[in-house]
Coordinates of C-alpha atoms and ligand atoms in Angstrom, one line a residue:
M1 CA -2.9 -17.2 -61.6
V2 CA -5.1 -14.5 -60.3
Q3 CA -7.3 -17.3 -58.7
L4 CA -4.2 -18.7 -57.0
F5 CA -3.3 -15.3 -55.5
K6 CA -6.9 -14.9 -54.3
C7 CA -6.8 -18.3 -52.7
L8 CA -3.5 -17.5 -50.9
L9 CA -4.7 -14.2 -49.7
K10 CA -7.9 -15.8 -48.3
A11 CA -5.9 -18.5 -46.6
E12 CA -3.8 -15.8 -44.8
K13 CA -6.9 -14.0 -43.6
K14 CA -8.2 -17.1 -41.8
P15 CA -8.7 -16.3 -38.1
I16 CA -6.7 -18.2 -35.5
R17 CA -8.8 -21.0 -34.2
S18 CA -10.1 -19.9 -30.8
H19 CA -9.2 -23.1 -29.0
L20 CA -5.5 -22.5 -29.8
R21 CA -5.5 -19.2 -28.1
S22 CA -4.3 -19.3 -24.5
A23 CA -7.1 -18.8 -22.0
F24 CA -4.9 -17.8 -19.2
I25 CA -3.0 -14.5 -19.3
D26 CA -0.8 -13.6 -16.4
S27 CA 0.7 -10.4 -17.8
L28 CA -0.6 -7.5 -19.9
R29 CA 1.0 -4.3 -21.2
L30 CA -1.1 -1.2 -21.5
T31 CA -0.7 2.5 -22.2
V32 CA -2.7 4.7 -19.8
R33 CA -3.3 8.4 -19.9
G34 CA -5.1 10.7 -17.5
G35 CA -7.5 13.3 -18.9
H36 CA -6.3 16.8 -19.7
G37 CA -7.3 19.6 -17.3
G38 CA -9.9 22.1 -18.5
N39 CA -9.0 25.7 -19.2
G40 CA -9.9 28.5 -16.8
V41 CA -11.4 31.9 -17.6
P42 CA -9.0 34.7 -16.5
K43 CA -11.7 37.4 -16.7
Y44 CA -13.9 35.7 -14.0
G45 CA -11.1 33.8 -12.2
G46 CA -12.8 30.6 -13.4
V47 CA -11.1 27.3 -12.8
G48 CA -11.1 24.5 -15.3
G49 CA -12.1 21.0 -14.2
Q50 CA -9.4 18.5 -13.4
G51 CA -8.8 15.7 -15.9
G52 CA -10.1 12.2 -14.9
C53 CA -7.7 9.5 -13.8
V54 CA -7.2 5.9 -14.9
Y55 CA -7.3 3.5 -11.9
F56 CA -7.4 -0.2 -11.3
V57 CA -9.7 -2.0 -8.8
A58 CA -9.0 -5.6 -7.7
K59 CA -12.1 -7.9 -8.0
E60 CA -12.6 -11.5 -7.3
G61 CA -13.7 -13.5 -10.3
V62 CA -12.2 -11.1 -12.9
S63 CA -9.4 -12.3 -15.2
L64 CA -6.8 -10.4 -17.2
R65 CA -8.3 -12.0 -20.3
N66 CA -11.4 -9.8 -19.7
V67 CA -9.2 -6.7 -19.6
N68 CA -7.4 -7.9 -22.7
Q69 CA -10.6 -8.4 -24.6
K70 CA -12.3 -5.2 -23.4
Y71 CA -9.4 -2.9 -24.3
K72 CA -8.3 -4.2 -27.7
T73 CA -6.1 -1.2 -28.5
K74 CA -4.3 -1.5 -25.2
R75 CA -4.7 2.3 -24.8
I76 CA -6.8 3.6 -22.0
A77 CA -7.5 7.3 -21.5
A78 CA -9.7 9.1 -19.1
S79 CA -11.7 12.1 -20.2
S80 CA -10.7 15.7 -20.0
G81 CA -11.9 18.2 -17.4
E82 CA -14.5 20.7 -18.6
D83 CA -13.4 24.3 -19.5
S84 CA -14.6 27.0 -17.1
S85 CA -17.2 29.3 -18.6
K86 CA -19.3 32.3 -17.8
V87 CA -22.2 30.1 -16.8
R88 CA -20.1 27.5 -15.0
I89 CA -17.1 29.1 -13.3
L90 CA -15.8 25.8 -11.9
G91 CA -15.5 23.4 -14.8
R92 CA -16.7 19.8 -14.2
R93 CA -14.1 17.1 -13.4
G94 CA -13.3 14.6 -16.2
V95 CA -14.8 11.1 -15.9
D96 CA -12.4 8.5 -14.4
E97 CA -11.6 5.3 -16.2
R98 CA -12.1 2.4 -13.8
I99 CA -10.6 -1.0 -14.8
E100 CA -11.4 -4.1 -12.9
V101 CA -8.5 -6.6 -12.6
P102 CA -8.1 -9.9 -10.8
V103 CA -6.8 -10.0 -7.2
G104 CA -3.1 -10.6 -7.1
V105 CA -2.2 -8.1 -9.9
Q106 CA 0.9 -5.9 -9.5
V107 CA 0.9 -2.6 -11.5
I108 CA 4.4 -1.9 -12.7
A109 CA 5.5 1.2 -14.6
D110 CA 8.3 1.1 -17.2
G111 CA 11.6 1.1 -15.4
G112 CA 10.3 -1.4 -12.9
K113 CA 8.6 1.0 -10.4
L114 CA 5.8 -0.7 -8.5
L115 CA 2.7 1.5 -8.6
G116 CA 0.4 -0.8 -6.7
D117 CA 0.1 -4.3 -5.3
L118 CA -3.6 -5.2 -5.6
N119 CA -3.7 -8.3 -3.4
E120 CA -7.0 -7.7 -1.7
H121 CA -10.5 -7.5 -3.0
E122 CA -11.5 -3.9 -3.7
S123 CA -8.0 -2.5 -3.3
T124 CA -7.2 0.3 -5.8
C125 CA -4.3 1.9 -7.5
I126 CA -4.1 5.0 -9.6
A127 CA -2.1 4.4 -12.7
A128 CA -2.4 7.8 -14.4
G129 CA -3.6 11.0 -12.6
G130 CA -5.6 13.6 -14.4
G131 CA -4.0 17.0 -15.3
A132 CA -4.8 20.0 -13.1
G133 CA -7.5 22.5 -14.3
G134 CA -6.4 25.9 -15.5
C135 CA -6.3 28.5 -12.7
S136 CA -4.3 31.6 -11.7
G137 CA -1.3 29.4 -10.8
N138 CA -0.9 28.0 -14.3
N139 CA -2.0 30.9 -16.4
F140 CA -5.5 29.5 -16.6
L141 CA -4.2 26.7 -18.9
G142 CA -5.3 23.2 -18.2
Q143 CA -2.4 20.7 -17.7
P144 CA -1.9 17.4 -19.5
G145 CA -2.6 14.2 -17.5
D146 CA 0.0 11.6 -16.7
Q147 CA 0.8 9.2 -19.5
R148 CA 2.8 6.0 -19.1
N149 CA 3.2 2.4 -20.2
I150 CA 2.4 -0.1 -17.5
N151 CA 2.6 -3.8 -17.1
L152 CA -0.1 -5.7 -15.2
D153 CA 1.6 -8.7 -13.7
L154 CA -0.6 -11.3 -12.1
K155 CA 0.8 -13.5 -9.3
L156 CA -1.6 -16.1 -8.1
I157 CA -2.4 -16.0 -4.4
A158 CA -2.7 -19.5 -2.9
D159 CA -1.8 -20.9 0.4
V160 CA 0.3 -23.7 -1.1
G161 CA 2.3 -23.9 -4.3
L162 CA 3.0 -27.3 -6.0
V163 CA 6.5 -27.5 -7.5
G164 CA 8.0 -30.4 -9.3
F165 CA 9.3 -31.8 -12.6
P166 CA 6.9 -32.8 -15.3
N167 CA 5.1 -36.1 -14.8
A168 CA 5.8 -36.1 -11.0
G169 CA 2.1 -36.3 -10.3
K170 CA 1.3 -32.8 -9.3
S171 CA -2.0 -32.6 -11.1
T172 CA -3.0 -36.1 -9.9
F173 CA -2.2 -35.0 -6.3
L174 CA -4.3 -31.8 -6.7
K175 CA -7.2 -33.9 -8.0
S176 CA -7.0 -36.3 -5.1
I177 CA -6.9 -33.6 -2.4
S178 CA -9.1 -30.9 -3.8
N179 CA -12.1 -30.1 -5.8
A180 CA -10.1 -29.2 -8.9
K181 CA -10.3 -31.4 -12.1
P182 CA -6.9 -30.8 -13.8
K183 CA -5.8 -32.6 -16.9
I184 CA -3.6 -35.7 -16.1
A185 CA -1.6 -37.6 -18.7
A186 CA 1.5 -39.7 -18.9
Y187 CA 3.5 -37.2 -20.9
P188 CA 5.5 -34.1 -19.7
F189 CA 4.0 -30.6 -19.8
T190 CA 0.4 -31.8 -19.5
T191 CA -0.3 -28.7 -17.4
I192 CA 0.5 -25.6 -19.3
R193 CA -1.2 -23.0 -17.2
P194 CA -1.5 -22.7 -13.4
Q195 CA -4.7 -23.9 -11.8
I196 CA -5.9 -23.5 -8.2
G197 CA -7.8 -26.1 -6.2
S198 CA -9.5 -25.6 -2.9
V199 CA -9.2 -28.2 -0.1
Q200 CA -12.1 -28.4 2.2
Y201 CA -11.9 -29.6 5.9
P202 CA -14.8 -31.0 7.9
D203 CA -14.9 -27.8 10.0
L204 CA -15.3 -25.8 6.8
R205 CA -11.8 -24.5 6.9
Q206 CA -10.4 -24.1 3.3
I207 CA -7.0 -23.9 1.9
T208 CA -6.0 -23.3 -1.7
I209 CA -3.3 -25.1 -3.7
A210 CA -1.8 -23.9 -6.9
D211 CA -0.8 -26.5 -9.5
L212 CA 1.9 -25.2 -11.7
P213 CA 3.4 -26.4 -15.0
G214 CA 6.4 -28.7 -14.5
L215 CA 9.8 -27.1 -14.0
I216 CA 12.8 -28.6 -15.8
E217 CA 16.4 -28.6 -15.2
G218 CA 17.9 -25.4 -16.7
A219 CA 14.6 -23.5 -16.3
H220 CA 16.7 -20.6 -14.9
A221 CA 18.3 -20.4 -18.4
N222 CA 14.7 -20.2 -19.8
I223 CA 14.7 -23.8 -21.0
G224 CA 11.2 -25.3 -21.3
M225 CA 8.8 -22.8 -19.9
G226 CA 11.6 -21.3 -17.9
H227 CA 10.8 -19.7 -14.7
K228 CA 7.8 -18.0 -16.1
F229 CA 5.5 -19.8 -13.7
L230 CA 7.7 -19.7 -10.7
K231 CA 6.5 -16.2 -10.0
H232 CA 3.2 -17.8 -8.9
V233 CA 4.9 -19.4 -5.9
E234 CA 6.3 -16.1 -4.6
R235 CA 3.0 -15.4 -2.9
T236 CA 2.2 -18.9 -1.6
R237 CA 2.9 -19.4 2.1
L238 CA 4.0 -23.0 1.8
L239 CA 5.9 -24.9 -0.9
L240 CA 4.9 -28.4 -1.6
L241 CA 7.7 -30.2 -3.6
I242 CA 6.6 -33.3 -5.3
V243 CA 9.0 -35.9 -6.8
D244 CA 8.6 -39.2 -8.5
I245 CA 10.3 -41.8 -6.3
F246 CA 11.6 -43.5 -9.5
G247 CA 13.2 -40.3 -10.8
F248 CA 12.6 -38.5 -14.0
R249 CA 14.0 -38.3 -17.5
L250 CA 12.7 -35.6 -19.9
S251 CA 13.8 -37.3 -23.1
V252 CA 16.5 -39.6 -24.4
E253 CA 18.7 -36.6 -24.9
H254 CA 18.5 -35.7 -21.2
T255 CA 20.2 -37.4 -18.3
K256 CA 18.1 -39.6 -16.1
R257 CA 17.9 -38.2 -12.6
N258 CA 17.1 -40.3 -9.7
C259 CA 14.7 -39.2 -6.9
L260 CA 17.5 -37.7 -4.8
E261 CA 19.0 -35.8 -7.8
N262 CA 15.5 -34.5 -8.6
I263 CA 15.3 -33.0 -5.1
Y264 CA 18.7 -31.3 -5.5
A265 CA 17.8 -30.1 -8.9
L266 CA 14.5 -28.6 -7.8
N267 CA 16.4 -27.0 -4.9
K268 CA 18.8 -25.5 -7.3
E269 CA 16.1 -24.1 -9.7
L270 CA 14.3 -22.5 -6.8
E271 CA 17.6 -21.0 -5.5
L272 CA 18.5 -19.6 -9.0
Y273 CA 15.1 -18.1 -9.4
D274 CA 14.9 -16.4 -6.0
E275 CA 17.0 -17.6 -3.0
T276 CA 14.4 -16.3 -0.5
L277 CA 11.9 -18.9 -1.7
L278 CA 14.1 -21.4 0.2
D279 CA 13.2 -19.7 3.4
K280 CA 9.5 -20.6 3.0
P281 CA 8.3 -23.6 4.9
C282 CA 8.4 -26.6 2.6
V283 CA 6.9 -30.1 2.6
L284 CA 8.3 -32.9 0.4
L285 CA 6.1 -35.5 -1.2
L286 CA 7.6 -38.7 -2.6
N287 CA 5.0 -39.9 -5.1
K288 CA 4.1 -43.2 -6.9
M289 CA 4.7 -45.3 -3.8
D290 CA 2.1 -47.8 -5.1
V291 CA 4.5 -49.0 -7.8
Q292 CA 6.5 -52.1 -7.1
G293 CA 10.1 -51.4 -6.0
A294 CA 9.2 -48.0 -4.5
R295 CA 9.7 -49.1 -0.9
D296 CA 13.2 -50.4 -1.6
I297 CA 14.2 -47.1 -3.2
L298 CA 12.8 -45.2 -0.2
K299 CA 14.8 -47.4 2.2
T300 CA 18.1 -46.6 0.5
I301 CA 17.5 -42.9 0.0
K302 CA 15.8 -42.1 3.4
P303 CA 18.9 -41.3 5.4
T304 CA 20.2 -38.9 2.7
I305 CA 16.8 -37.1 2.2
K306 CA 16.7 -36.5 6.0
N307 CA 20.1 -35.0 5.9
L308 CA 20.6 -33.5 2.4
E309 CA 24.0 -32.1 3.2
C310 CA 25.6 -35.5 3.4
G311 CA 24.6 -36.4 -0.1
L312 CA 25.9 -33.2 -1.7
E313 CA 29.3 -34.7 -2.5
K314 CA 27.8 -37.3 -4.8
C315 CA 25.4 -34.8 -6.4
P316 CA 26.5 -33.8 -10.0
E317 CA 27.9 -30.3 -10.0
E318 CA 25.4 -28.9 -12.5
I319 CA 22.5 -29.5 -10.1
R320 CA 24.3 -29.0 -6.8
P321 CA 22.6 -26.2 -4.8
T322 CA 24.6 -23.9 -2.6
K323 CA 21.8 -23.2 -0.2
L324 CA 19.9 -26.2 1.0
I325 CA 16.1 -26.4 1.4
N326 CA 14.8 -27.4 4.8
F327 CA 11.8 -29.8 4.8
E328 CA 9.2 -29.5 7.5
R329 CA 8.2 -33.0 6.7
I330 CA 8.8 -35.7 4.1
I331 CA 5.7 -37.8 3.2
P332 CA 5.7 -40.8 0.9
I333 CA 2.4 -40.9 -0.9
S334 CA 0.5 -42.4 -3.9
A335 CA -1.5 -39.6 -5.5
R336 CA -3.1 -42.0 -8.0
S337 CA -4.4 -44.5 -5.4
V338 CA -5.1 -41.7 -2.9
K339 CA -2.8 -43.2 -0.3
R340 CA -1.7 -41.0 2.7
I341 CA -3.4 -38.0 1.1
D342 CA -5.2 -37.4 4.5
V343 CA -1.8 -37.2 6.2
V344 CA -0.7 -34.5 3.7
K345 CA -4.0 -32.7 4.3
E346 CA -3.5 -32.5 8.0
E347 CA 0.2 -31.6 7.7
L348 CA -0.6 -28.7 5.3
R349 CA -3.2 -27.3 7.8
D350 CA -0.8 -27.7 10.7
V351 CA 2.0 -25.8 9.0
L352 CA -0.3 -23.0 7.8
D353 CA -1.9 -22.6 11.2
R354 CA 1.5 -22.4 12.8
L355 CA 2.6 -19.7 10.3
A356 CA -0.6 -17.7 10.9
E357 CA 0.0 -17.9 14.7
E358 CA 3.6 -16.7 14.2
K359 CA 2.3 -13.9 12.0
Y360 CA -0.3 -12.5 14.4
V361 CA 1.7 -13.3 17.6
P362 CA 5.2 -12.4 16.4
D363 CA 6.8 -13.5 19.7
A364 CA 4.7 -16.7 20.0
L365 CA 7.7 -18.7 21.1
E366 CA 8.7 -16.2 23.7
V367 CA 5.2 -16.1 25.1
R368 CA 5.1 -19.8 25.4
E369 CA 8.5 -19.8 27.2
Q370 CA 7.3 -17.2 29.6
L371 CA 4.2 -19.1 30.4
R372 CA 6.3 -22.2 31.0
I373 CA 8.5 -20.2 33.5
K374 CA 5.4 -18.9 35.2
V375 CA 3.9 -22.3 35.6
G376 CA 7.2 -23.3 37.3
E377 CA 9.6 -26.2 36.9
R378 CA 6.8 -28.7 37.7
G379 CA 4.6 -27.4 34.9
P380 CA 4.7 -29.2 31.5
K381 CA 6.8 -27.8 28.7
I382 CA 4.5 -26.1 26.3
T383 CA 5.6 -26.7 22.7
Ligands
GTP1 N1 1.5 -45.3 -10.4 C1 1.3 -44.1 -10.2 N2 1.1 -43.2 -11.2 C2 0.9 -41.9 -10.9 C3 0.8 -41.4 -9.6 N3 0.6 -40.1 -9.6 C4 0.6 -39.8 -10.9 N4 0.8 -40.8 -11.7 C5 0.8 -40.9 -13.2 O1 1.9 -40.1 -13.6 C6 1.5 -39.4 -14.9 C7 1.7 -37.9 -14.7 O2 0.8 -37.4 -13.8 P1 0.4 -35.9 -13.8 O3 -0.5 -35.7 -12.6 O4 -0.2 -35.4 -15.1 O5 1.8 -35.2 -13.6 P2 2.2 -33.7 -13.5 O6 3.3 -33.5 -12.5 O7 1.0 -32.8 -13.3 O8 2.8 -33.4 -14.9 P3 2.9 -32.1 -15.8 O9 1.6 -31.4 -15.8 O10 3.3 -32.5 -17.1 O11 4.0 -31.2 -15.1 C8 0.1 -39.8 -15.1 O12 0.1 -40.9 -16.0 C9 -0.5 -40.3 -13.8 O13 -1.5 -41.2 -13.9 C10 0.9 -42.4 -8.5 O14 0.8 -42.1 -7.3 N5 1.1 -43.7 -8.9
MG2 MG1 0.1 -31.4 -14.4

């Protein structure tokens, strides 16, 4: 009997196999505390040193997993300021606690207050300030530092975000266009964590594409992986929707959705997550065009895809969006046989360049129009 208990206890102690632990962490909760201020000496008017502070620095190549492993207790405190003394009238400042985090992290305090948005390399944010040193203003008593619970929320920064239902071919597409080597398989939810691929152009221009785990219908109600990963498209400049031309069915219990219905359903999920995502420029890819019968399907649905509004009536109510997405371009492709991938590559670059131009020259359209007027009626229309 004793042996049996010993065996059971041993079995419970077994460590979790490391390969089962998730390698990708995109949020982390920590408690941070600034150092206490040192006390002053009233007799000599001595001032205590200020407590150190806890601050974050964004660094390329760092992951939240590093932070998770380094601070196992999830409590981070900076050191206290030195007390003032006869030999050192001004006490030394406490040592700061510097924590390196990946670029794209948002530091959010309890209650939702955004303390910092670290979206550039080397950008910093103080999460907990140190307490003031003791001086005449506070009776020569050092003050406690700030203490708060914070959430580090990582939102990937990529130029393009791939959005689609499982099995649509997102990872296959990423593999065919970029240097990334994602896992590809014929079952849903092959991709379980976001991955970024880099697309290289002959003139050395680079753009980044984020492959995200597949969305499913009802993700807004936290079905499947829910909207957990949609936060990563918030910071992409362009959405790349990808649908299987033959439609998708998650399992026998789910309704089979044809290609058109998939587009409406994706539109609806994006709308339910954050309506402003629909204002981002968006390109639609119709995938698996190499399979027999794809061309016929394309022929029948083409007019409706071009004008989504006219198909709304036939769209089932549960996936009918209220605000329609606007596609910059619709491109039928075959990700597996790398057909028309070069067209997508050029289109992505064109749209991103246009966006950059509009960002740095806010009145780009007006400037063009004025130039046209200056050149006169005989001049060509600059578009
Ligand atoms: N015939 C054909 N099959 C494709 C094409 N693109 C992808 N597939 C296949 O579709 C299946 C799913 O591809 P993935 O790239 O893993 O799909 P995904 O969208 O990343 O799926 P999740 O990661 O589960 O969301 C695989 O068996 C691919 O080989 C294509 O253009 N033509
Ligand atoms: Mg995938």
